[in-house]
Tab-separated table of C-alpha atoms in Angstrom:
chain	number	residue	atom	x	y	z
L	25	MET	CA	-0.002	-0.003	0.003
L	26	THR	CA	1.268	3.472	-0.881
L	27	THR	CA	2.549	5.542	2.027
L	28	ARG	CA	0.750	8.878	2.434
L	29	ILE	CA	3.092	11.737	3.285
L	30	ALA	CA	3.165	15.477	3.901
L	31	ILE	CA	6.214	17.686	3.438
L	32	LEU	CA	7.372	20.867	5.169
L	33	GLY	CA	10.476	21.910	3.323
L	34	GLN	CA	13.177	24.451	2.697
L	35	SER	CA	15.508	24.720	-0.281
L	36	ASN	CA	16.841	21.148	-0.142
L	37	SER	CA	13.326	19.818	-0.672
L	38	VAL	CA	12.470	22.398	-3.339
L	39	LEU	CA	15.403	21.785	-5.684
L	40	LYS	CA	14.864	19.397	-8.565
L	41	GLU	CA	17.890	17.377	-7.442
L	42	GLY	CA	17.080	17.769	-3.730
L	43	PHE	CA	16.458	14.869	-1.386
L	44	PHE	CA	12.664	15.140	-1.370
L	45	ASN	CA	12.247	15.013	-5.135
L	46	LYS	CA	14.647	12.052	-5.162
L	47	PHE	CA	12.463	10.420	-2.510
L	48	LEU	CA	9.399	10.912	-4.710
L	49	GLU	CA	11.192	9.489	-7.766
L	50	ARG	CA	12.776	6.488	-6.083
L	51	HIS	CA	10.050	5.441	-3.627
L	52	GLN	CA	6.827	6.887	-5.094
L	53	PRO	CA	4.804	7.782	-1.974
L	54	GLU	CA	1.490	9.606	-2.211
L	55	MET	CA	1.966	13.277	-1.294
L	56	VAL	CA	-1.216	14.558	0.353
L	57	SER	CA	-0.005	17.932	1.723
L	58	MET	CA	2.847	20.241	0.862
L	59	GLY	CA	4.380	23.366	2.337
L	60	ARG	CA	7.623	24.158	0.526
L	61	VAL	CA	9.457	27.421	-0.112
L	62	GLY	CA	13.181	28.061	-0.461
L	63	ALA	CA	15.395	30.039	1.925
L	64	SER	CA	12.913	29.981	4.785
L	65	ALA	CA	13.259	29.023	8.404
L	66	SER	CA	11.282	26.306	10.233
L	67	LEU	CA	8.563	28.923	10.663
L	68	ILE	CA	7.238	27.269	7.482
L	69	GLY	CA	5.377	24.878	9.806
L	70	PRO	CA	3.098	27.454	11.446
L	71	TYR	CA	2.806	29.290	8.110
L	72	PHE	CA	1.741	26.389	5.887
L	73	ALA	CA	0.268	23.746	8.172
L	74	GLY	CA	-3.339	24.686	8.849
L	75	PRO	CA	-5.866	22.521	10.747
L	76	LEU	CA	-6.262	19.978	7.908
L	77	PHE	CA	-2.636	19.811	6.750
L	78	PHE	CA	-1.650	16.626	8.614
L	79	ARG	CA	-5.039	14.942	8.696
L	80	ASN	CA	-4.686	12.479	5.791
L	81	ALA	CA	-0.933	11.914	6.055
L	82	GLU	CA	0.741	8.975	7.800
L	83	PHE	CA	4.108	10.752	7.909
L	84	CYS	CA	5.307	14.344	7.646
L	85	ILE	CA	8.869	14.840	6.450
L	86	VAL	CA	10.337	18.050	7.864
L	87	ASP	CA	13.351	19.526	6.043
L	88	MET	CA	15.322	21.699	8.420
L	89	CYS	CA	18.553	23.090	9.876
L	90	VAL	CA	20.231	24.676	6.827
L	91	VAL	CA	18.346	27.984	6.850
L	92	ASP	CA	17.848	27.869	10.616
L	93	TYR	CA	21.627	27.670	10.981
L	94	SER	CA	22.219	30.523	8.542
L	95	LEU	CA	19.753	32.798	10.317
L	96	LEU	CA	21.064	31.828	13.734
L	97	SER	CA	24.685	32.506	12.757
L	98	ALA	CA	23.632	35.876	11.314
L	99	GLY	CA	21.847	36.902	14.517
L	100	ALA	CA	18.438	37.063	12.809
L	101	ILE	CA	16.747	34.466	15.065
L	102	GLY	CA	17.434	32.722	18.353
L	103	LEU	CA	17.407	29.114	19.492
L	104	TYR	CA	14.189	29.783	21.413
L	105	ASP	CA	12.324	30.524	18.178
L	106	ILE	CA	13.694	27.441	16.419
L	107	VAL	CA	12.647	25.196	19.317
L	108	LYS	CA	9.186	26.790	19.418
L	109	TRP	CA	8.627	26.102	15.703
L	110	ILE	CA	9.896	22.509	15.994
L	111	GLU	CA	7.590	21.767	18.905
L	112	TRP	CA	4.649	23.318	17.065
L	113	ILE	CA	5.264	21.088	14.045
L	114	GLY	CA	5.818	17.922	16.073
L	115	HIS	CA	2.849	18.250	18.418
L	116	SER	CA	0.510	19.471	15.671
L	117	ALA	CA	1.390	16.458	13.525
L	118	LYS	CA	1.096	13.926	16.354
L	119	LYS	CA	-2.177	15.451	17.526
L	120	SER	CA	-3.552	14.723	14.040
L	121	GLY	CA	-2.276	11.131	14.002
L	122	CYS	CA	0.648	11.883	11.688
L	123	GLU	CA	4.214	10.760	12.494
L	124	PRO	CA	6.766	13.570	11.955
L	125	ILE	CA	10.220	12.677	10.657
L	126	PHE	CA	12.750	15.476	11.021
L	127	VAL	CA	15.644	15.550	8.529
L	128	CYS	CA	18.638	17.479	9.894
L	129	ILE	CA	20.841	18.682	7.040
L	130	PRO	CA	24.146	20.384	7.882
L	131	VAL	CA	25.942	22.859	5.656
L	132	SER	CA	28.900	21.429	3.726
L	133	ASN	CA	31.348	22.238	6.530
L	134	ILE	CA	29.361	19.962	8.805
L	135	GLU	CA	30.952	21.186	12.043
L	136	LEU	CA	29.452	24.653	11.528
L	137	SER	CA	25.909	23.289	11.998
L	138	ARG	CA	26.786	21.179	15.032
L	139	ASN	CA	25.238	23.409	17.693
L	140	VAL	CA	21.871	23.989	16.014
L	141	ILE	CA	21.529	20.298	15.066
L	142	SER	CA	22.382	19.230	18.618
L	143	HIS	CA	19.710	21.528	20.031
L	144	CYS	CA	17.153	20.235	17.534
L	145	ILE	CA	17.968	16.612	18.393
L	146	SER	CA	17.497	17.322	22.079
L	147	VAL	CA	13.925	18.430	21.288
L	148	PHE	CA	13.231	15.316	19.188
L	149	GLU	CA	14.590	12.980	21.848
L	150	ARG	CA	12.672	14.647	24.679
L	151	ASN	CA	9.398	14.405	22.746
L	152	GLU	CA	10.193	10.943	21.309
L	153	TRP	CA	9.982	11.949	17.655
L	154	PHE	CA	11.861	10.231	14.844
L	155	TYR	CA	14.700	11.944	13.012
L	156	LEU	CA	17.416	11.398	10.442
L	157	ASP	CA	20.763	13.103	11.052
L	158	VAL	CA	22.389	13.555	7.634
L	159	ARG	CA	25.822	13.541	9.285
L	160	ASP	CA	25.214	9.821	9.895
L	161	CYS	CA	24.410	9.352	6.198
L	162	ILE	CA	27.591	11.179	5.202
L	163	ALA	CA	29.834	9.255	7.616
L	164	HIS	CA	28.406	5.889	6.515
L	165	HIS	CA	28.573	6.741	2.804
L	166	LEU	CA	32.205	7.878	2.998
L	167	LYS	CA	33.384	5.106	5.321
L	168	GLY	CA	36.654	3.584	4.126
L	169	GLY	CA	37.047	6.057	1.257
L	170	THR	CA	39.168	9.133	0.659
L	171	ARG	CA	36.488	11.686	-0.191
L	172	THR	CA	35.479	14.498	2.161
L	173	PRO	CA	31.927	15.593	3.127
L	174	GLU	CA	32.339	18.772	1.081
L	175	GLN	CA	32.660	16.675	-2.084
L	176	LEU	CA	29.096	15.414	-1.599
L	177	TYR	CA	27.686	18.981	-1.746
L	178	LYS	CA	26.852	21.030	-4.831
L	179	ASP	CA	27.497	24.260	-2.898
L	180	SER	CA	27.916	25.351	0.705
L	181	SER	CA	24.318	24.532	1.682
L	182	HIS	CA	22.893	21.964	-0.732
L	183	PRO	CA	23.777	18.264	-1.023
L	184	GLY	CA	24.597	17.015	-4.509
L	185	VAL	CA	22.603	14.344	-6.317
L	186	GLU	CA	24.535	11.446	-4.774
L	187	LEU	CA	23.943	12.578	-1.195
L	188	SER	CA	20.328	13.522	-1.948
L	189	GLU	CA	19.700	9.950	-3.074
L	190	VAL	CA	21.335	8.589	0.082
L	191	ILE	CA	19.059	10.807	2.219
L	192	ALA	CA	15.987	9.757	0.220
L	193	ASP	CA	16.776	6.062	0.701
L	194	GLY	CA	17.405	6.658	4.413
L	195	ILE	CA	13.967	8.244	4.815
L	196	ALA	CA	12.352	5.285	3.038
L	197	GLN	CA	14.190	2.830	5.308
L	198	LEU	CA	13.181	4.747	8.430
L	199	ILE	CA	9.525	4.800	7.366
L	200	GLY	CA	9.665	1.030	6.847
L	201	GLU	CA	11.154	0.538	10.302
L	202	ILE	CA	8.520	2.727	11.946
L	203	GLN	CA	5.695	0.880	10.186
L	204	SER	CA	6.877	-2.442	11.641
L	205	MET	CA	7.856	-1.081	15.060
L	206	PRO	CA	5.771	-1.907	18.172
L	207	MET	CA	4.236	1.282	19.576
L	208	VAL	CA	2.504	2.113	22.835
L	209	ALA	CA	-0.287	4.652	23.345
L	210	LEU	CA	-0.078	7.505	25.830
L	211	ASP	CA	-1.551	10.925	26.554
L	212	ARG	CA	0.465	14.063	25.820
L	213	THR	CA	-0.209	17.508	27.262
L	214	PHE	CA	1.595	20.464	25.787
L	215	PRO	CA	1.085	24.245	25.442
L	216	ILE	CA	1.256	24.924	21.688
L	217	THR	CA	1.763	28.471	20.440
L	218	ARG	CA	-1.340	29.798	18.686
L	219	PHE	CA	-0.093	31.161	15.353
L	220	GLU	CA	-2.241	33.002	12.837
L	221	VAL	CA	-1.428	33.932	9.235
L	222	ILE	CA	-2.894	37.317	8.227
L	223	ASN	CA	-3.058	38.132	4.532
L	224	LEU	CA	-2.487	41.820	3.767
L	225	GLU	CA	-4.379	42.051	0.492
L	226	GLY	CA	-7.440	44.178	1.123
L	227	ARG	CA	-6.416	44.949	4.719
L	228	ILE	CA	-3.801	47.580	3.886
L	229	GLU	CA	-4.344	50.428	1.423
L	230	ALA	CA	-1.417	49.790	-0.894
L	231	PRO	CA	-0.826	48.685	-4.528
L	232	ARG	CA	-1.567	45.014	-5.127
L	233	ALA	CA	1.300	42.546	-5.697
L	234	TYR	CA	0.284	39.232	-7.216
L	235	TYR	CA	2.438	36.326	-8.428
L	236	LYS	CA	1.881	32.633	-8.947
L	237	GLY	CA	4.709	30.127	-8.936
L	238	SER	CA	4.905	26.344	-9.040
L	239	LEU	CA	4.826	26.095	-5.236
L	240	ILE	CA	2.968	29.150	-3.984
L	241	GLU	CA	0.433	31.838	-4.903
L	242	PHE	CA	1.486	35.249	-3.623
L	243	ARG	CA	-1.365	37.676	-2.938
L	244	GLY	CA	0.006	40.762	-1.278
L	245	VAL	CA	0.761	44.466	-1.380
L	246	ARG	CA	3.681	46.746	-2.147
L	247	LEU	CA	4.673	48.993	0.753
L	248	GLU	CA	6.456	52.170	-0.385
L	249	ARG	CA	8.596	54.858	1.148
L	250	GLY	CA	6.900	57.967	2.465
L	251	LYS	CA	3.763	56.257	3.791
L	252	THR	CA	2.658	54.667	7.034
L	253	TYR	CA	0.529	51.536	6.752
L	254	GLU	CA	-1.758	50.402	9.563
L	255	LEU	CA	-2.801	46.815	10.132
L	256	LYS	CA	-5.468	46.055	12.737
L	257	VAL	CA	-4.571	42.724	14.323
L	258	GLY	CA	-6.103	42.727	17.804
L	259	SER	CA	-4.329	41.154	20.744
L	260	ILE	CA	-1.007	39.515	19.856
L	261	SER	CA	2.136	38.574	21.756
L	262	ALA	CA	4.601	38.667	18.830
L	263	LEU	CA	5.021	39.320	15.135
L	264	SER	CA	6.748	36.089	14.054
L	265	GLY	CA	7.418	36.594	10.369
L	266	MET	CA	6.508	37.981	6.966
L	267	MET	CA	6.051	36.232	3.620
L	268	VAL	CA	7.799	38.520	1.142
L	269	ASN	CA	8.854	38.650	-2.486
L	270	SER	CA	12.626	38.798	-2.035
L	271	CYS	CA	13.013	40.221	-5.553
L	272	ALA	CA	11.098	43.322	-4.438
L	273	CYS	CA	12.502	43.911	-0.948
L	274	LYS	CA	14.732	46.979	-0.919
L	275	GLY	CA	14.424	48.756	2.391
L	276	VAL	CA	14.509	48.744	6.165
L	277	ILE	CA	11.009	48.418	7.617
L	278	GLU	CA	10.080	50.249	10.805
L	279	ILE	CA	7.531	48.187	12.731
L	280	GLU	CA	5.579	49.788	15.565
L	281	GLY	CA	3.098	48.354	18.046
L	282	ASP	CA	3.577	48.874	21.752
L	283	ARG	CA	7.244	49.265	20.876
L	284	LYS	CA	9.233	50.162	17.771
L	285	PHE	CA	11.928	48.153	16.018
L	286	TYR	CA	13.482	47.737	12.584
L	287	LYS	CA	13.847	44.851	10.171
L	288	ASN	CA	16.398	44.860	7.384
L	289	LEU	CA	14.592	43.715	4.223
L	290	ARG	CA	17.202	44.681	1.641
L	291	LEU	CA	17.227	41.189	0.186
L	292	ARG	CA	19.011	39.563	-2.709
L	293	PRO	CA	17.076	36.927	-4.696
L	294	TYR	CA	18.838	33.741	-5.729
L	295	ASN	CA	17.737	33.865	-9.354
L	296	PRO	CA	17.260	36.627	-11.965
L	297	THR	CA	13.478	36.739	-11.815
L	298	ASN	CA	10.723	39.085	-10.677
L	299	PHE	CA	9.322	36.771	-7.986
L	300	GLU	CA	10.907	34.650	-5.305
L	301	ALA	CA	8.899	33.873	-2.168
L	302	ARG	CA	10.719	33.946	1.158
L	303	LEU	CA	9.338	33.571	4.674
L	304	VAL	CA	11.373	35.993	6.787
L	305	PRO	CA	11.267	35.566	10.590
L	306	ILE	CA	10.859	38.621	12.803
L	307	CYS	CA	10.810	37.053	16.279
L	308	LYS	CA	10.251	40.241	18.263
L	309	PRO	CA	7.810	40.637	21.163
L	310	LEU	CA	5.016	42.978	20.159
L	311	ARG	CA	2.161	43.225	22.656
L	312	ASP	CA	-1.327	44.168	21.633
L	313	GLY	CA	-1.229	47.893	22.545
L	314	ASP	CA	-4.190	49.301	20.630
L	315	GLY	CA	-4.357	46.187	18.424
L	316	VAL	CA	-2.648	48.015	15.540
L	317	ILE	CA	0.718	47.423	13.858
L	318	ARG	CA	2.202	50.267	11.794
L	319	PHE	CA	4.692	49.746	8.983
L	320	SER	CA	6.848	52.474	7.457
L	321	PHE	CA	10.340	52.795	5.991
L	322	ALA	CA	13.320	53.802	8.074
L	323	ASP	CA	16.449	55.573	6.971
L	324	GLY	CA	18.841	53.069	5.405
L	325	SER	CA	21.566	53.834	7.949
L	326	VAL	CA	19.515	52.754	10.986
L	327	ALA	CA	21.967	51.030	13.324
L	328	GLU	CA	19.368	48.811	15.041
L	329	SER	CA	18.358	46.984	11.880
L	330	ASP	CA	19.153	43.334	12.519
L	331	THR	CA	20.975	41.126	10.061
L	332	THR	CA	18.736	39.227	7.685
L	333	PHE	CA	19.800	36.188	5.660
L	334	GLN	CA	21.708	37.451	2.591
L	335	SER	CA	20.725	41.069	3.160
L	336	LEU	CA	22.457	43.926	1.364
L	337	LYS	CA	23.970	46.813	3.270
L	338	LYS	CA	24.807	49.256	0.483
L	339	PRO	CA	22.758	52.494	0.719
L	340	GLU	CA	22.151	52.521	-3.056
L	341	ASP	CA	20.172	49.284	-2.674
L	342	ASP	CA	17.816	50.872	-0.155
L	343	LEU	CA	15.144	51.852	-2.698
L	344	GLY	CA	12.314	52.020	-0.203
L	345	PHE	CA	9.792	49.373	-1.176
L	346	VAL	CA	8.834	45.889	0.016
L	347	GLU	CA	6.269	43.411	-1.311
L	348	VAL	CA	4.553	41.475	1.469
L	349	ALA	CA	1.784	38.871	1.202
L	350	ASP	CA	1.248	37.785	4.797
L	351	VAL	CA	2.360	38.325	8.358
L	352	VAL	CA	2.491	35.555	10.954
L	353	VAL	CA	1.491	36.563	14.479
L	354	GLU	CA	1.322	34.787	17.826
L	355	ARG	CA	-1.760	34.973	20.017
L	356	GLY	CA	-0.635	33.175	23.168
L	357	TYR	CA	-0.875	29.426	23.803
L	358	ASP	CA	-3.415	26.610	23.653
L	359	LEU	CA	-2.999	23.767	26.135
L	360	PHE	CA	-3.667	20.469	24.371
L	361	THR	CA	-4.067	16.987	25.786
L	362	TYR	CA	-4.156	14.423	23.019
L	363	ARG	CA	-3.734	10.702	22.480
L	364	SER	CA	-0.371	9.838	20.972
L	365	THR	CA	2.114	6.988	20.502
L	366	ARG	CA	5.794	6.355	21.104
L	367	PRO	CA	8.147	3.449	20.330
L	368	ALA	CA	7.787	0.499	22.706
L	369	ASN	CA	10.741	-1.196	24.404
L	370	GLY	CA	13.027	1.796	24.006
L	371	GLN	CA	13.609	1.583	20.254
L	372	ALA	CA	15.942	4.247	18.921
L	373	LEU	CA	14.402	7.389	17.438
L	374	ARG	CA	17.516	8.157	15.406
L	375	TRP	CA	17.810	6.371	12.076
L	376	THR	CA	20.941	4.220	11.791
L	377	PRO	CA	22.430	3.671	8.329
L	378	LYS	CA	22.447	0.045	7.194
L	379	SER	CA	25.109	-1.638	5.112
L	380	ALA	CA	24.074	-3.207	1.804
L	381	GLY	CA	22.585	-6.643	2.450
L	382	ALA	CA	22.229	-6.008	6.193
């Protein structure tokens, strides 16, 4: 019987030669839900995975660590935010009867990602969720040879075809092991952050920005220099992120609620095109105040503007416009108690590579 899967993925699952497309080609599961967009943090879970996302899937494959590491090393997010997103994905999937499988992909210099992967694994182990550490795949694949891990990568962040196929086969093996593994039922209680995605089209008086790609439909607005835009949101505890068109992000946004801060959105797209969706984390506390968030453009030399993944710092690139489709906000927590499962008899949660014929 065909395995039904969902995917929450970053660039390594989007690329044609990435591990997820290799998994589809080589093992032919049925994909029932998809949330994929390149160069985005694990905030993709709360952004894409609505109430019905996990419902018909047996497994959810979660592609992570590469962009989380890049943002963390750049000072654009903190470990707290990464852990919060991971726990949201894991508990939301399990609550819907779907088994999450987290795939931890390091950058090509695998030691650089060690800290963020170790923190992620601690969350998986504590919650008894399954995961595949690609460092294990690399070590097993190179065992006894003379090649280095860097030779398995196409660039600093993306595995080449050979490694993508190894990861794909590892996921298929892990799914097979889980399907035959004795499980025990138990109750879980956990406070899950209540995220909400707010689309800006029609809620802000600004020119419309519309694009449609193979993975996402972008319905948003263009915010321009010289204006202040108000968004009525009601009571929130944080502004978590913004879905933007990175090809049309050339300014530093001033965001004001009960406090004021700045976000550097002078972005560089990866490809020469007019549309490239990117989910940019904000991760700043922003209490409800009057229930209104105001957006405007700051001077390009603002010192407080935090570092954003692949942002530009040259003043001539600060053209004063940003195209935004959605904002992701937090509205406190919901305390859930749900029926779940975990491996019986202490089976390992971490996938172990197998030798041929083993």
